[in-house]
mmCIF file of C-alpha atoms in Angstrom:
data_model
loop_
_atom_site.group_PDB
_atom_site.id
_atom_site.type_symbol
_atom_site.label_atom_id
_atom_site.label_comp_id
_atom_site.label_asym_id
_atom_site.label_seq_id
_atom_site.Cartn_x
_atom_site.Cartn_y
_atom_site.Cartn_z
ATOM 1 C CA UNK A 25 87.594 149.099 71.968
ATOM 2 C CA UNK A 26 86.599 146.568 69.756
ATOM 3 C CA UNK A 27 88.132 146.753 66.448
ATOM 4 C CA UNK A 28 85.665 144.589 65.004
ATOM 5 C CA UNK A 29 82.377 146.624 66.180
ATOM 6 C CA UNK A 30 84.643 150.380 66.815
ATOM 7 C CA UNK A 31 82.577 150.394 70.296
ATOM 8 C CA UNK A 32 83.357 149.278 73.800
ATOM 9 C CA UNK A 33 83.612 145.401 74.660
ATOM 10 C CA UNK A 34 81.464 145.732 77.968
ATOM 11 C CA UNK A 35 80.884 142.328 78.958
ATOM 12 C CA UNK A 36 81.581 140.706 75.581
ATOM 13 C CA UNK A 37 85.105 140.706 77.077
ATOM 14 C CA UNK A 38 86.150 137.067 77.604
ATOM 15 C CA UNK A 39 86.250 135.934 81.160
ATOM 16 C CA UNK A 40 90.494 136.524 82.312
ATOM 17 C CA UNK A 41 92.093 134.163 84.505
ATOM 18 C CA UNK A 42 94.744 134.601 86.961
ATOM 19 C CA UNK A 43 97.564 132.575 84.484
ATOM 20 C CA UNK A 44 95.990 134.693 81.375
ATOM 21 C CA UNK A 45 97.568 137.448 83.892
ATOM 22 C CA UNK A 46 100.593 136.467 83.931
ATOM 23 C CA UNK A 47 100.909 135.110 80.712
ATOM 24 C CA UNK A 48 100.519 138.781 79.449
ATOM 25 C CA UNK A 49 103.291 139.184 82.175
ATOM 26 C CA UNK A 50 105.705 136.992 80.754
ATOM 27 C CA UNK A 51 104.727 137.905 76.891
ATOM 28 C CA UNK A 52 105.925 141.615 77.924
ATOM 29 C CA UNK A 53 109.550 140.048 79.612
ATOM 30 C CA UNK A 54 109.753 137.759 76.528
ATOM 31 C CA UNK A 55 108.982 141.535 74.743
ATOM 32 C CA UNK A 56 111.825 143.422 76.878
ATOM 33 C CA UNK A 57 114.063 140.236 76.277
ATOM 34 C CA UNK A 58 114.284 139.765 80.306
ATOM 35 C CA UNK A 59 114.762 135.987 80.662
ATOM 36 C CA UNK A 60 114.234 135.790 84.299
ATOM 37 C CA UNK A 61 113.533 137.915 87.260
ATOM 38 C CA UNK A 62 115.018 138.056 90.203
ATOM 39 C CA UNK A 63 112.008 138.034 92.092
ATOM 40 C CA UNK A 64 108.105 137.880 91.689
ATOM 41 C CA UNK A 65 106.499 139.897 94.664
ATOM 42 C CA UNK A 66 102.708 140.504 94.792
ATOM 43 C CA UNK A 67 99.758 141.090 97.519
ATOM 44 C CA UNK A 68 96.096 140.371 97.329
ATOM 45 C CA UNK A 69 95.688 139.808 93.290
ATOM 46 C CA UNK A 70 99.537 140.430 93.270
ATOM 47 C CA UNK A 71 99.935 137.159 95.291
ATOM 48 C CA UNK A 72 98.305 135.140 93.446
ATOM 49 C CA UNK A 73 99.827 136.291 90.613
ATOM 50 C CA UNK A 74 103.422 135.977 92.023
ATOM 51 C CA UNK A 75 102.555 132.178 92.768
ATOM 52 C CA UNK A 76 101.008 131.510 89.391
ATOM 53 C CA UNK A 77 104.263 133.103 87.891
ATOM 54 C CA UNK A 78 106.454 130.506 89.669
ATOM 55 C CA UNK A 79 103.864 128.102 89.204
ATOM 56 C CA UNK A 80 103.801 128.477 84.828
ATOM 57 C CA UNK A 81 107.703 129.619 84.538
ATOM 58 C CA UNK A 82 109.332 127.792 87.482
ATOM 59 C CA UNK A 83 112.780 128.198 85.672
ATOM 60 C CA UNK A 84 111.777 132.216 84.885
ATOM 61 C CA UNK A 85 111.173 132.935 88.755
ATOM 62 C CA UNK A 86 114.662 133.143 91.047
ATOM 63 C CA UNK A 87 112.195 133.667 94.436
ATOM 64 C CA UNK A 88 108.736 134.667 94.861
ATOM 65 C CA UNK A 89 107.098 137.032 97.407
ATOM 66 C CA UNK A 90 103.198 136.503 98.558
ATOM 67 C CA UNK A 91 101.547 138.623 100.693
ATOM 68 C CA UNK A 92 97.927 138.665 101.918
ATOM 69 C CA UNK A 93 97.390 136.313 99.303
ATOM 70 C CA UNK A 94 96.561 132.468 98.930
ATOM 71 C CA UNK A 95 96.731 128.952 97.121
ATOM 72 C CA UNK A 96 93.492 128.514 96.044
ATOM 73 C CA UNK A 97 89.610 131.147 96.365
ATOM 74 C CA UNK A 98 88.221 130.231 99.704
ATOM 75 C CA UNK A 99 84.488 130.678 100.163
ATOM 76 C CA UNK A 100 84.120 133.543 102.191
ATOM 77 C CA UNK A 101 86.353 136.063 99.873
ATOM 78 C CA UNK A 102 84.119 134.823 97.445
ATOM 79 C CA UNK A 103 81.116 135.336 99.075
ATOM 80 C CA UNK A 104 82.409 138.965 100.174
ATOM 81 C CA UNK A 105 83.021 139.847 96.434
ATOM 82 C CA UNK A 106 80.245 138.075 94.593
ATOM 83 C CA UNK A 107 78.006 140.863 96.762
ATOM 84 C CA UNK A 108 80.347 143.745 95.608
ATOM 85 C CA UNK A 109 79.760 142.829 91.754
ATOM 86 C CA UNK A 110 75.585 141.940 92.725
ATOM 87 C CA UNK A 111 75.838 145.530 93.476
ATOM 88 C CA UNK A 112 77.734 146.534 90.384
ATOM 89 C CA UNK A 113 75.091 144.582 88.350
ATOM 90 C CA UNK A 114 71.506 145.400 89.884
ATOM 91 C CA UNK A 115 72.341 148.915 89.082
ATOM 92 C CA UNK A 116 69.697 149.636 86.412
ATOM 93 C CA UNK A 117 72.232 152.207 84.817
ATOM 94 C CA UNK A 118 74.957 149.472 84.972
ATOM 95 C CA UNK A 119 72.697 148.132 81.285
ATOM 96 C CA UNK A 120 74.549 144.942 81.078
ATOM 97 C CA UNK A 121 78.042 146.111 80.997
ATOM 98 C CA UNK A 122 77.499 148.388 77.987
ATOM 99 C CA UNK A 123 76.866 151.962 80.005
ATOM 100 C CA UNK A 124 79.730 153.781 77.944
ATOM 101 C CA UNK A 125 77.117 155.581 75.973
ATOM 102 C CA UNK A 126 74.914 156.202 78.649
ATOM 103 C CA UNK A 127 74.499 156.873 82.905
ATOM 104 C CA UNK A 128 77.088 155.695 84.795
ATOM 105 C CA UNK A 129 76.561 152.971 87.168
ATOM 106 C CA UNK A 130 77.661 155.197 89.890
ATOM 107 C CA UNK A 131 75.168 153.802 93.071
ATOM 108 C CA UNK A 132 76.346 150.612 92.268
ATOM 109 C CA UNK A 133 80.029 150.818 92.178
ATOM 110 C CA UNK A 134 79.781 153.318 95.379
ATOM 111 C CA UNK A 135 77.663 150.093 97.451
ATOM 112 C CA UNK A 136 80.669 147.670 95.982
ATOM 113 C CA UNK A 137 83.120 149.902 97.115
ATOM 114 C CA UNK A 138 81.558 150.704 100.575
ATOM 115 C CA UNK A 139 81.450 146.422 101.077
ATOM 116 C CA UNK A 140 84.897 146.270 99.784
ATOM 117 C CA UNK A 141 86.319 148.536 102.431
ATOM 118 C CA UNK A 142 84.811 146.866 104.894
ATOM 119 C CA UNK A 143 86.661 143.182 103.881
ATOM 120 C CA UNK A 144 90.409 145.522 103.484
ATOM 121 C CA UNK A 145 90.676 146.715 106.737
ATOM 122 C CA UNK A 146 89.845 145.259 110.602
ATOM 123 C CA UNK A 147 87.461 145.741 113.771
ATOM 124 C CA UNK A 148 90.516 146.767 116.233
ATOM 125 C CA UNK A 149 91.574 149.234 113.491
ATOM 126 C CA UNK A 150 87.943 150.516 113.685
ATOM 127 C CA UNK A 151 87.534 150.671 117.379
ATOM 128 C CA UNK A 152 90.713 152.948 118.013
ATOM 129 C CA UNK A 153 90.018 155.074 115.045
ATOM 130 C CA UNK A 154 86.305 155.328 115.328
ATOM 131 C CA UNK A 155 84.539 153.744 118.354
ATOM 132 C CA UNK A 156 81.290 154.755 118.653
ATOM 133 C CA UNK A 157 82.025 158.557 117.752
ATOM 134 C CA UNK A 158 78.987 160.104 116.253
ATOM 135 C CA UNK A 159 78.728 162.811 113.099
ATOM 136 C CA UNK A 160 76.997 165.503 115.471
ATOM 137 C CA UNK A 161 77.537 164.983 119.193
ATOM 138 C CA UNK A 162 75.067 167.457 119.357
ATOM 139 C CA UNK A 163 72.258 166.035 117.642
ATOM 140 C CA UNK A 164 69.483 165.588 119.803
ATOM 141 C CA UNK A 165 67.172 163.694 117.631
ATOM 142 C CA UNK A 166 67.776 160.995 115.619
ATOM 143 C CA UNK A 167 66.824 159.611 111.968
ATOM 144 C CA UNK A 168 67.802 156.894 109.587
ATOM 145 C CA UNK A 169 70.536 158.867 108.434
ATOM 146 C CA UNK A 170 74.198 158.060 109.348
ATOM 147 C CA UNK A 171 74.741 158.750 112.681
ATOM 148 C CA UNK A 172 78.045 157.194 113.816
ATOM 149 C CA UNK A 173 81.546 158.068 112.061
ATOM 150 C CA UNK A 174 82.462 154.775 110.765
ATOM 151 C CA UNK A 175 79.239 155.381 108.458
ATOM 152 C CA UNK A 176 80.681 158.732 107.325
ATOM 153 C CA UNK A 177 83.866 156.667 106.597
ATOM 154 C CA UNK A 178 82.078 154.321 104.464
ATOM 155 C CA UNK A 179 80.025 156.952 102.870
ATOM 156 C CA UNK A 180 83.668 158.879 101.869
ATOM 157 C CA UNK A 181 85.067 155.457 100.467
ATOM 158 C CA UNK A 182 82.078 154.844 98.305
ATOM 159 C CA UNK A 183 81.891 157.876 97.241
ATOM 160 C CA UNK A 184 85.583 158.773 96.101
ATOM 161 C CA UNK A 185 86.072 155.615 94.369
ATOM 162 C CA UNK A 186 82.604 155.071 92.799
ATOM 163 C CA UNK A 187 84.081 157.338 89.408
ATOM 164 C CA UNK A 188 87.465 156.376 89.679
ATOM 165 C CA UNK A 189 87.353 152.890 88.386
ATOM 166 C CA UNK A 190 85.741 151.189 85.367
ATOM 167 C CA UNK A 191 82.857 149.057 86.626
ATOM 168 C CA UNK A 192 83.359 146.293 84.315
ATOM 169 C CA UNK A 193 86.944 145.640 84.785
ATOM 170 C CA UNK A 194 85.952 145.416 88.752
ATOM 171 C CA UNK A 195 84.085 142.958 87.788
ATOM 172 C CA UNK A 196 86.419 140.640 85.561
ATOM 173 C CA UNK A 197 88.823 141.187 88.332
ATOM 174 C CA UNK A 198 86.265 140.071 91.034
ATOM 175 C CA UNK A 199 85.809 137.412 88.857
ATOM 176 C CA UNK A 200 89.246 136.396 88.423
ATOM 177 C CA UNK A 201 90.347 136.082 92.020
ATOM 178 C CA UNK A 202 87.378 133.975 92.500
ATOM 179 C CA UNK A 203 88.371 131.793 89.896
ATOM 180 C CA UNK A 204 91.498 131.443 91.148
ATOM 181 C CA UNK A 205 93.032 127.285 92.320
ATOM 182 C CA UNK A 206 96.271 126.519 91.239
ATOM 183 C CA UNK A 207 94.948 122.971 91.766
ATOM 184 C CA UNK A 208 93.256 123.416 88.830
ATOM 185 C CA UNK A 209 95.338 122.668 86.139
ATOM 186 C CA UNK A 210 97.073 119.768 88.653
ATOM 187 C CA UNK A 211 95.152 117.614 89.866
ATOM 188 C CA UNK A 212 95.780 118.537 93.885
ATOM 189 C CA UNK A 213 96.961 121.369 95.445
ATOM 190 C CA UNK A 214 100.460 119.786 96.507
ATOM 191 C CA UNK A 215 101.064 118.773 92.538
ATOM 192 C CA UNK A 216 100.693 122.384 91.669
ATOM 193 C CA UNK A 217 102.803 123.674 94.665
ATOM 194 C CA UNK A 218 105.550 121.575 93.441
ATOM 195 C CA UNK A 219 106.339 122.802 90.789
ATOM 196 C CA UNK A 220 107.578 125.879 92.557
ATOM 197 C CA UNK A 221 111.593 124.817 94.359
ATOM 198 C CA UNK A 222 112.810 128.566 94.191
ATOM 199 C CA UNK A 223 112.477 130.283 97.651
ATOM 200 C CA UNK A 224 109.287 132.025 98.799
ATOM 201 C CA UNK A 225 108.559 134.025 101.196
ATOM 202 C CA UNK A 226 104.511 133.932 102.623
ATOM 203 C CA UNK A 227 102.800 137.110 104.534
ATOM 204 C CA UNK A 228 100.335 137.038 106.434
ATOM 205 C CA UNK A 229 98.482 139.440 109.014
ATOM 206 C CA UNK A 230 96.483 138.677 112.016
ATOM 207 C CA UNK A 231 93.564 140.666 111.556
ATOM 208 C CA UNK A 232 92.903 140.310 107.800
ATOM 209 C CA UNK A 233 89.601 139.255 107.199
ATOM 210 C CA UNK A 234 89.488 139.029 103.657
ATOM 211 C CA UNK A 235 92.446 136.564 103.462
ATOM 212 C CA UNK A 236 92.590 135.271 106.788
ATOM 213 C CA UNK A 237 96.063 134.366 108.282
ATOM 214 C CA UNK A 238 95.108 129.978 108.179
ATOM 215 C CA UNK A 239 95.212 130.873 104.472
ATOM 216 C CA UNK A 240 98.739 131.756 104.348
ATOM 217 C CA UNK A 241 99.610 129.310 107.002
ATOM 218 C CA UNK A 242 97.977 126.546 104.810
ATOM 219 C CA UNK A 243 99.644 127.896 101.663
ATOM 220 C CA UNK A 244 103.096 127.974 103.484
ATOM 221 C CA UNK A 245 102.662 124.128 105.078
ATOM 222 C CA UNK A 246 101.323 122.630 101.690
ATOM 223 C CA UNK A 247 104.859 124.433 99.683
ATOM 224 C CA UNK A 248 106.614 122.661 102.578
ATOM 225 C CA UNK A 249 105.002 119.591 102.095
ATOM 226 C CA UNK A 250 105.355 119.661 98.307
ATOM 227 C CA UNK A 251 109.252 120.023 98.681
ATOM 228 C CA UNK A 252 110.309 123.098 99.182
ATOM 229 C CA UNK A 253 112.707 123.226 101.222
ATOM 230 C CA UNK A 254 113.178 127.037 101.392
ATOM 231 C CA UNK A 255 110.036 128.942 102.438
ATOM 232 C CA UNK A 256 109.657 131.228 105.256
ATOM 233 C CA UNK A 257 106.485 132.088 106.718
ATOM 234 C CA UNK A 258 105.870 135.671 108.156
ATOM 235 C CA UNK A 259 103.297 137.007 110.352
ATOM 236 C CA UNK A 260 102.491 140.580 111.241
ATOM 237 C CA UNK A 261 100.175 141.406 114.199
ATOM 238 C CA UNK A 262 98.914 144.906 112.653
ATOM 239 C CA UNK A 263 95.717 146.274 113.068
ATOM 240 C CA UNK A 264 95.178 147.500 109.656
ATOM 241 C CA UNK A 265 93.661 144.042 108.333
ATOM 242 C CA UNK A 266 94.541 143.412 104.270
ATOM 243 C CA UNK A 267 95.538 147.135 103.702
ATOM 244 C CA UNK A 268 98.466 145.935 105.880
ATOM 245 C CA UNK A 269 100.954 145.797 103.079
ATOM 246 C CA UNK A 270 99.806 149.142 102.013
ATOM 247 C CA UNK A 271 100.087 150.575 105.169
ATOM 248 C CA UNK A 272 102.570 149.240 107.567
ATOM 249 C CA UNK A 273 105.411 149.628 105.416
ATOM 250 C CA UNK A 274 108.099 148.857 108.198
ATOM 251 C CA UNK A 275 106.758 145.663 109.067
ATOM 252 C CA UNK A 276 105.781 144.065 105.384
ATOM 253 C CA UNK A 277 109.044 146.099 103.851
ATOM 254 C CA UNK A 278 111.599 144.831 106.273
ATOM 255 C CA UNK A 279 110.534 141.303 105.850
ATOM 256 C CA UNK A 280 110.567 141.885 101.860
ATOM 257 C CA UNK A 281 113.599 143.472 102.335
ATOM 258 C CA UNK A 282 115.781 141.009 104.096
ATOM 259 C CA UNK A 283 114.201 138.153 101.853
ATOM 260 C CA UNK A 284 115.368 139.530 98.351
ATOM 261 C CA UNK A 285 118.497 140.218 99.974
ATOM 262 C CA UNK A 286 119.416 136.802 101.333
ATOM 263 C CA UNK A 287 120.380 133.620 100.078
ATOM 264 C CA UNK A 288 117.639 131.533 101.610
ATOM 265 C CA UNK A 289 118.614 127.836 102.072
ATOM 266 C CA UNK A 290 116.526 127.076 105.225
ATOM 267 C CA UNK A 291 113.139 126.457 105.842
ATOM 268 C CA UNK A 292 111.517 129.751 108.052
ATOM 269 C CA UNK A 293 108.549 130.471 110.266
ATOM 270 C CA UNK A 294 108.076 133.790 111.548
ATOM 271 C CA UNK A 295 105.314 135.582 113.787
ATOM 272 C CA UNK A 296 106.663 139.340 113.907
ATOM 273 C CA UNK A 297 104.513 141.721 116.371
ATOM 274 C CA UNK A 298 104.648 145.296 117.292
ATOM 275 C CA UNK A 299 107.641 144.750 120.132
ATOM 276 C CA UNK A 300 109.305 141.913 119.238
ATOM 277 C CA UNK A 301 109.738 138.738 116.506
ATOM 278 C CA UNK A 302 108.268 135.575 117.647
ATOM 279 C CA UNK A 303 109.444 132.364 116.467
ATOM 280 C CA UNK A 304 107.329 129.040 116.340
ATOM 281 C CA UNK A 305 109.251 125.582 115.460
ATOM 282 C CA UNK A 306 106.231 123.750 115.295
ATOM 283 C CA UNK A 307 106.018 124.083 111.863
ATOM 284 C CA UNK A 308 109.794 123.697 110.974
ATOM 285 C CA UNK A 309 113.119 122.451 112.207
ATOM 286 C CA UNK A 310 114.891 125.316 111.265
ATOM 287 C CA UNK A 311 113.819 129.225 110.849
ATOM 288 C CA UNK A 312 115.851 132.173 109.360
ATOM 289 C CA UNK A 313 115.855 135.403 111.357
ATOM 290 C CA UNK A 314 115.797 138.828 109.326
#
């Protein structure tokens, strides 16, 4: 609420950043009187946010976790999410933001959400789950209805999420990820990556779409280059896409796991699959084994 008008900002909300994130995160440690965490560990949003924390408060950060995540908005996530808030805002009912009085936006939010789960999860995911399984085997003649079960799917994601979010902080969200470049404030990516020398650990998955895996690579080779000497790089071959780290818990946990737990003073670079963990030393000289 505004306290100046007693009604609901809508979109005369400032834009938020990524850093005005975690600014708000470190005003609440400051708050608790916590000095410095052991860790920062984040996915998607989280990821970024994990990097920016080390990034802004390199002395408040003892390691930092980033999964599914990168160093700077690439063009295609943006792409994929500038159509999910289009959505969100050619919905007559969305009113400019200010729909708290009135219909809810709900066709628009349930198109965004439908795009959305496309970008989260992955084709191979879609193919053993789904193929081309229809609704009604049994239906003999067809319409411009959904036919095949993937729609249904889609129809189901819409449709649950559509009134369980707030439109318009979507939206800033959206907006914030897009936003995000932790060049920005640096002058080059490699400036800003220096300024983070505690240990981090980078997660990526094969199949994500939305993040694709050269964007972790990239982020993990640029900390490298910047100086750090202690960042391990790990790679999951999981079908599930960018819902990995929600959903393969034994893969993204163990790595997690063994990183918070060790005292990482070697430069690693890991490709973990289903059956076994790869290693590639093209990247490195040395690699640390969890």
């Amino acid at each position: 609420m505004n306290p100046l008008t007693g009604k609901q900002y809508g979109t005369t909300f400032p834009v938020v950043s990524v850093n005005d994130m975690v600014r708000a995160q470190f005003l609440l440690l400051n708050h608790l009187g916590i000095q410095k965490v052991h860790a920062s560990v984040g996915s998607s949003l989280g990821g970024m946010c994990s990097l920016t924390a080390a990034v802004l408060y390199p002395e408040r950060v003892d390691r930092i976790v980033s999964i599914s995540a990168c160093a700077w908005s690439h063009p295609s996530s943006i792409a994929m999410r500038y159509l999910q808030r289009k959505c969100i805002m050619t919905d007559a009912n969305w009113n400019k933001g200010h729909y708290y009085d009135g219909p809810f936006p709900k066709l628009g939010m349930k198109l965004a959400r439908e795009i959305g789960t496309m970008t989260y999860r992955s084709g191979p995911e879609w193919d053993t789950r789904f193929g081309r399984k229809r609704i009604d085997p049994n239906q003999k003649e067809q319409s411009l209805c959904p036919t095949f079960l993937i729609e249904s799917y889609l129809e189901h994601q819409g449709e649950i999420f559509s009134t369980k979010f707030d439109p318009n902080s979507l939206l800033y969200i959206s907006k914030a990820m897009d936003l995000f470049d932790i060049s920005e404030d640096f002058g080059s990516l490699h400036e800003g990556l220096s300024r983070i020398q505690c240990p981090v650990m980078v997660i990526g998955v094969q199949t994500d779409i939305l993040f694709p895996i050269w964007q972790q690579r990239e982020l993990a080779q640029v900390l490298q280059e910047a100086g750090n000497n202690a960042v391990t790089f790990y790679e999951l071959n999981s079908i599930y896409g960018h819902d990995t780290f929600l959903l393969d818990l034994n893969g993204v946990g163990a790595g997690v796991k063994g990183f918070l737990e060790t005292h990482l003073k070697e430069t690693g670079w890991l490709t973990k699959t289903s059956k076994d963990v790869k290693v590639n030393f093209s990247h490195t000289k040395n690699c640390v084994y969890y």
